[in-house]
Tab-separated table of C-alpha atoms in Angstrom:
chain	number	residue	atom	x	y	z
T	1227	GLU	CA	138.644	131.337	164.947
T	1228	GLU	CA	134.934	131.771	165.638
T	1229	TYR	CA	133.929	130.271	162.279
T	1230	GLN	CA	136.713	127.722	161.826
T	1231	SER	CA	134.738	124.714	163.061
T	1232	LEU	CA	131.681	125.757	161.016
T	1233	VAL	CA	133.732	126.075	157.819
T	1234	TYR	CA	135.515	122.773	158.429
T	1235	ALA	CA	132.273	120.944	159.238
T	1236	LEU	CA	130.590	122.235	156.073
T	1237	SER	CA	133.620	121.360	153.963
T	1238	PHE	CA	133.897	117.890	155.472
T	1239	ARG	CA	130.236	117.091	154.991
T	1240	ILE	CA	130.370	118.202	151.368
T	1241	LEU	CA	133.684	116.534	150.532
T	1242	SER	CA	133.546	113.500	152.886
T	1243	ASP	CA	137.328	113.593	153.239
T	1244	ALA	CA	139.190	115.083	156.213
T	1245	GLU	CA	142.294	116.181	154.273
T	1246	ASP	CA	140.285	117.770	151.486
T	1247	ALA	CA	138.106	119.496	154.083
T	1248	ARG	CA	141.197	120.918	155.823
T	1249	ASP	CA	142.529	122.192	152.505
T	1250	ALA	CA	139.161	123.702	151.575
T	1251	THR	CA	138.910	125.339	155.004
T	1252	GLN	CA	142.324	126.917	154.607
T	1253	GLU	CA	141.496	128.144	151.107
T	1254	THR	CA	138.190	129.529	152.381
T	1255	PHE	CA	139.903	131.649	155.018
T	1256	LEU	CA	142.501	132.839	152.523
T	1257	LYS	CA	139.680	133.977	150.239
T	1258	ILE	CA	137.912	135.669	153.148
T	1259	TYR	CA	141.125	137.506	154.034
T	1260	ARG	CA	141.832	138.563	150.450
T	1261	HIS	CA	138.271	139.671	149.697
T	1262	PHE	CA	137.037	140.996	153.030
T	1263	ALA	CA	136.713	144.474	151.512
T	1264	ARG	CA	134.040	143.041	149.190
T	1265	PHE	CA	131.797	142.107	152.133
T	1266	ARG	CA	128.870	144.511	151.736
T	1267	GLY	CA	126.874	143.531	154.781
T	1268	GLU	CA	123.798	142.474	152.767
T	1269	ALA	CA	123.716	139.364	154.951
T	1270	SER	CA	125.431	138.374	158.173
T	1271	LEU	CA	129.139	137.626	158.209
T	1272	LYS	CA	128.300	134.004	159.042
T	1273	THR	CA	126.212	133.478	155.909
T	1274	TRP	CA	128.824	135.250	153.753
T	1275	ILE	CA	131.482	132.902	155.120
T	1276	CYS	CA	129.204	129.873	154.591
T	1277	ARG	CA	128.722	130.846	150.952
T	1278	ILE	CA	132.469	131.089	150.411
T	1279	ALA	CA	133.034	127.751	152.200
T	1280	ILE	CA	130.420	125.932	150.136
T	1281	ASN	CA	131.738	127.392	146.885
T	1282	GLN	CA	135.288	126.407	147.846
T	1283	ALA	CA	134.234	122.861	148.737
T	1284	ARG	CA	132.398	122.529	145.435
T	1285	SER	CA	135.485	123.826	143.586
T	1286	THR	CA	137.663	121.295	145.387
T	1287	GLU	CA	135.241	118.529	144.506
T	1288	ARG	CA	135.211	119.566	140.842
T	1289	TRP	CA	139.028	119.708	140.844
T	1290	TRP	CA	139.248	116.109	142.065
T	1291	ARG	CA	136.487	114.915	139.728
T	1292	ARG	CA	138.359	116.348	136.705
T	1293	ARG	CA	141.376	114.338	137.782
T	1294	ASN	CA	139.337	111.099	138.089
T	1295	ARG	CA	140.370	110.597	141.673
T	1296	SER	CA	139.495	107.137	142.811
T	1297	LYS	CA	138.823	107.044	146.491
T	1298	THR	CA	138.805	104.170	148.886
T	1299	ASP	CA	138.178	104.404	152.601
T	1300	SER	CA	139.118	101.917	155.250
T	1301	LEU	CA	136.267	100.764	157.443
T	1302	ASP	CA	138.608	101.198	160.414
T	1303	ALA	CA	139.635	104.746	159.504
T	1304	PRO	CA	138.840	107.464	162.033
T	1305	LEU	CA	136.001	109.783	161.123
T	1306	GLY	CA	138.046	112.994	161.259
T	1307	LEU	CA	135.251	115.485	162.040
T	1308	ASN	CA	136.242	119.014	163.083
T	1309	GLY	CA	139.922	118.271	162.591
T	1310	ASP	CA	140.146	115.422	165.132
T	1311	ASP	CA	141.548	112.477	163.180
T	1312	ASP	CA	141.562	109.953	166.010
T	1313	ARG	CA	137.927	110.055	167.101
T	1314	LEU	CA	135.041	107.890	166.013
T	1315	LEU	CA	131.504	109.003	165.325
T	1316	SER	CA	130.423	107.528	168.657
T	1317	ASP	CA	132.610	110.100	170.413
T	1318	TYR	CA	130.332	112.827	169.049
T	1319	LEU	CA	126.997	111.208	169.870
T	1320	GLU	CA	125.435	111.745	173.265
T	1321	SER	CA	123.530	108.900	174.852
T	1322	ASP	CA	121.247	108.941	177.874
T	1323	SER	CA	121.703	105.217	178.258
T	1324	ILE	CA	124.718	103.360	179.550
T	1325	SER	CA	123.633	100.047	178.107
T	1326	PRO	CA	126.285	98.694	175.718
T	1327	GLU	CA	123.520	97.447	173.432
T	1328	ASN	CA	121.884	100.883	173.253
T	1329	GLU	CA	125.274	102.483	172.755
T	1330	ALA	CA	126.054	100.137	169.847
T	1331	LEU	CA	122.640	100.779	168.293
T	1332	SER	CA	123.095	104.517	168.674
T	1333	ARG	CA	126.542	104.346	167.082
T	1334	GLU	CA	125.177	102.330	164.144
T	1335	ARG	CA	122.298	104.774	163.642
T	1336	GLY	CA	124.781	107.655	163.646
T	1337	ARG	CA	126.855	105.912	160.989
T	1338	ARG	CA	123.731	105.379	158.874
T	1339	ILE	CA	122.793	109.050	159.229
T	1340	GLU	CA	126.304	110.196	158.247
T	1341	GLN	CA	126.276	107.758	155.306
T	1342	GLY	CA	122.760	108.870	154.420
T	1343	LEU	CA	123.920	112.485	154.366
T	1344	ARG	CA	126.776	111.517	152.035
T	1345	ASP	CA	124.284	109.687	149.778
T	1346	LEU	CA	121.978	112.699	149.396
T	1347	LYS	CA	122.331	114.854	146.302
T	1348	LYS	CA	124.549	117.882	147.008
T	1349	ASP	CA	121.782	120.512	146.992
T	1350	PHE	CA	119.638	118.555	149.455
T	1351	ARG	CA	122.641	117.672	151.632
T	1352	ILE	CA	123.767	121.288	151.855
T	1353	ALA	CA	120.271	122.516	152.724
T	1354	VAL	CA	119.771	119.869	155.439
T	1355	ILE	CA	123.232	120.463	156.925
T	1356	LEU	CA	122.810	124.228	157.013
T	1357	ARG	CA	119.375	123.999	158.651
T	1358	ASP	CA	119.505	120.960	160.910
T	1359	ILE	CA	123.169	120.837	161.865
T	1360	GLU	CA	124.375	124.427	161.591
T	1361	GLY	CA	121.039	126.020	162.578
T	1362	LEU	CA	120.829	128.666	159.854
T	1363	SER	CA	117.466	130.261	159.105
T	1364	TYR	CA	115.696	129.709	155.788
T	1365	GLU	CA	116.632	133.252	154.741
T	1366	GLU	CA	120.301	132.697	155.588
T	1367	ILE	CA	120.332	129.423	153.664
T	1368	SER	CA	118.654	131.171	150.755
T	1369	TYR	CA	121.427	133.761	150.720
T	1370	VAL	CA	124.214	131.178	151.065
T	1371	THR	CA	122.905	128.880	148.345
T	1372	GLU	CA	121.628	131.684	146.103
T	1373	VAL	CA	118.147	130.168	145.680
T	1374	SER	CA	114.711	131.330	146.810
T	1375	VAL	CA	113.376	130.639	150.307
T	1376	GLY	CA	110.703	128.393	148.782
T	1377	THR	CA	113.367	126.314	147.073
T	1378	VAL	CA	115.291	126.103	150.358
T	1379	LYS	CA	112.190	124.846	152.200
T	1380	SER	CA	111.523	122.309	149.465
T	1381	ARG	CA	115.115	121.033	149.479
T	1382	ILE	CA	115.100	120.702	153.264
T	1383	ALA	CA	111.792	118.828	153.290
T	1384	ARG	CA	112.823	116.511	150.445
T	1385	GLY	CA	116.316	116.033	151.871
T	1386	ARG	CA	114.936	115.103	155.296
T	1387	GLU	CA	112.506	112.641	153.729
T	1388	MET	CA	115.229	111.013	151.604
T	1389	LEU	CA	117.503	110.814	154.656
T	1390	ARG	CA	114.695	109.251	156.704
T	1391	GLU	CA	114.125	106.629	153.989
T	1392	ILE	CA	117.835	105.808	153.812
T	1393	VAL	CA	118.113	105.409	157.583
T	1394	GLN	CA	114.922	103.331	157.834
T	1395	ALA	CA	116.068	101.072	154.995
T	1396	GLY	CA	119.296	100.473	156.905
T	1397	GLU	CA	117.347	99.665	160.074
T	1398	ARG	CA	115.132	97.209	158.187
T	1399	SER	CA	118.148	95.445	156.699
T	1400	LEU	CA	119.725	95.202	160.154
T	1401	ALA	CA	116.533	93.722	161.584
T	1402	GLN	CA	116.647	90.991	158.927
T	1403	VAL	CA	120.149	89.928	159.960
């Protein structure tokens, strides 16, 4: 239960589909249960679980890609983060301001960030999510992704920069409207 929301959030951000993320989360915990004896304690339990979750999400993605799944999303569809299918992104964003205008701007920026995360290449997206959203250390991310700490730092820096460019481009296009 302690890691359920973490596993779901990782799966959702990798797969961008609530149902697929739920399936991947369930499969992740089945694998953890079946293979718990293989946990050697070389890293924390959290990073071991993250590695399994990311590998499962990637496997799910490959499975769908081999089947040429065409995906369409309704603009009115709920976001479905952390298993809540009826909430919008704005429900997850905190705002210090009560102004409807500021609230709308904040909601739009959040949508651009979520879309920007989906537009990043997988390796950069995973690194940014693990560091900036899940709060893992560089060493933990290195273990989870099976790359060197230097590569992790590079992916985070490049991922953040690409995300910043995507969000700023969206803001510029909004300003022109």
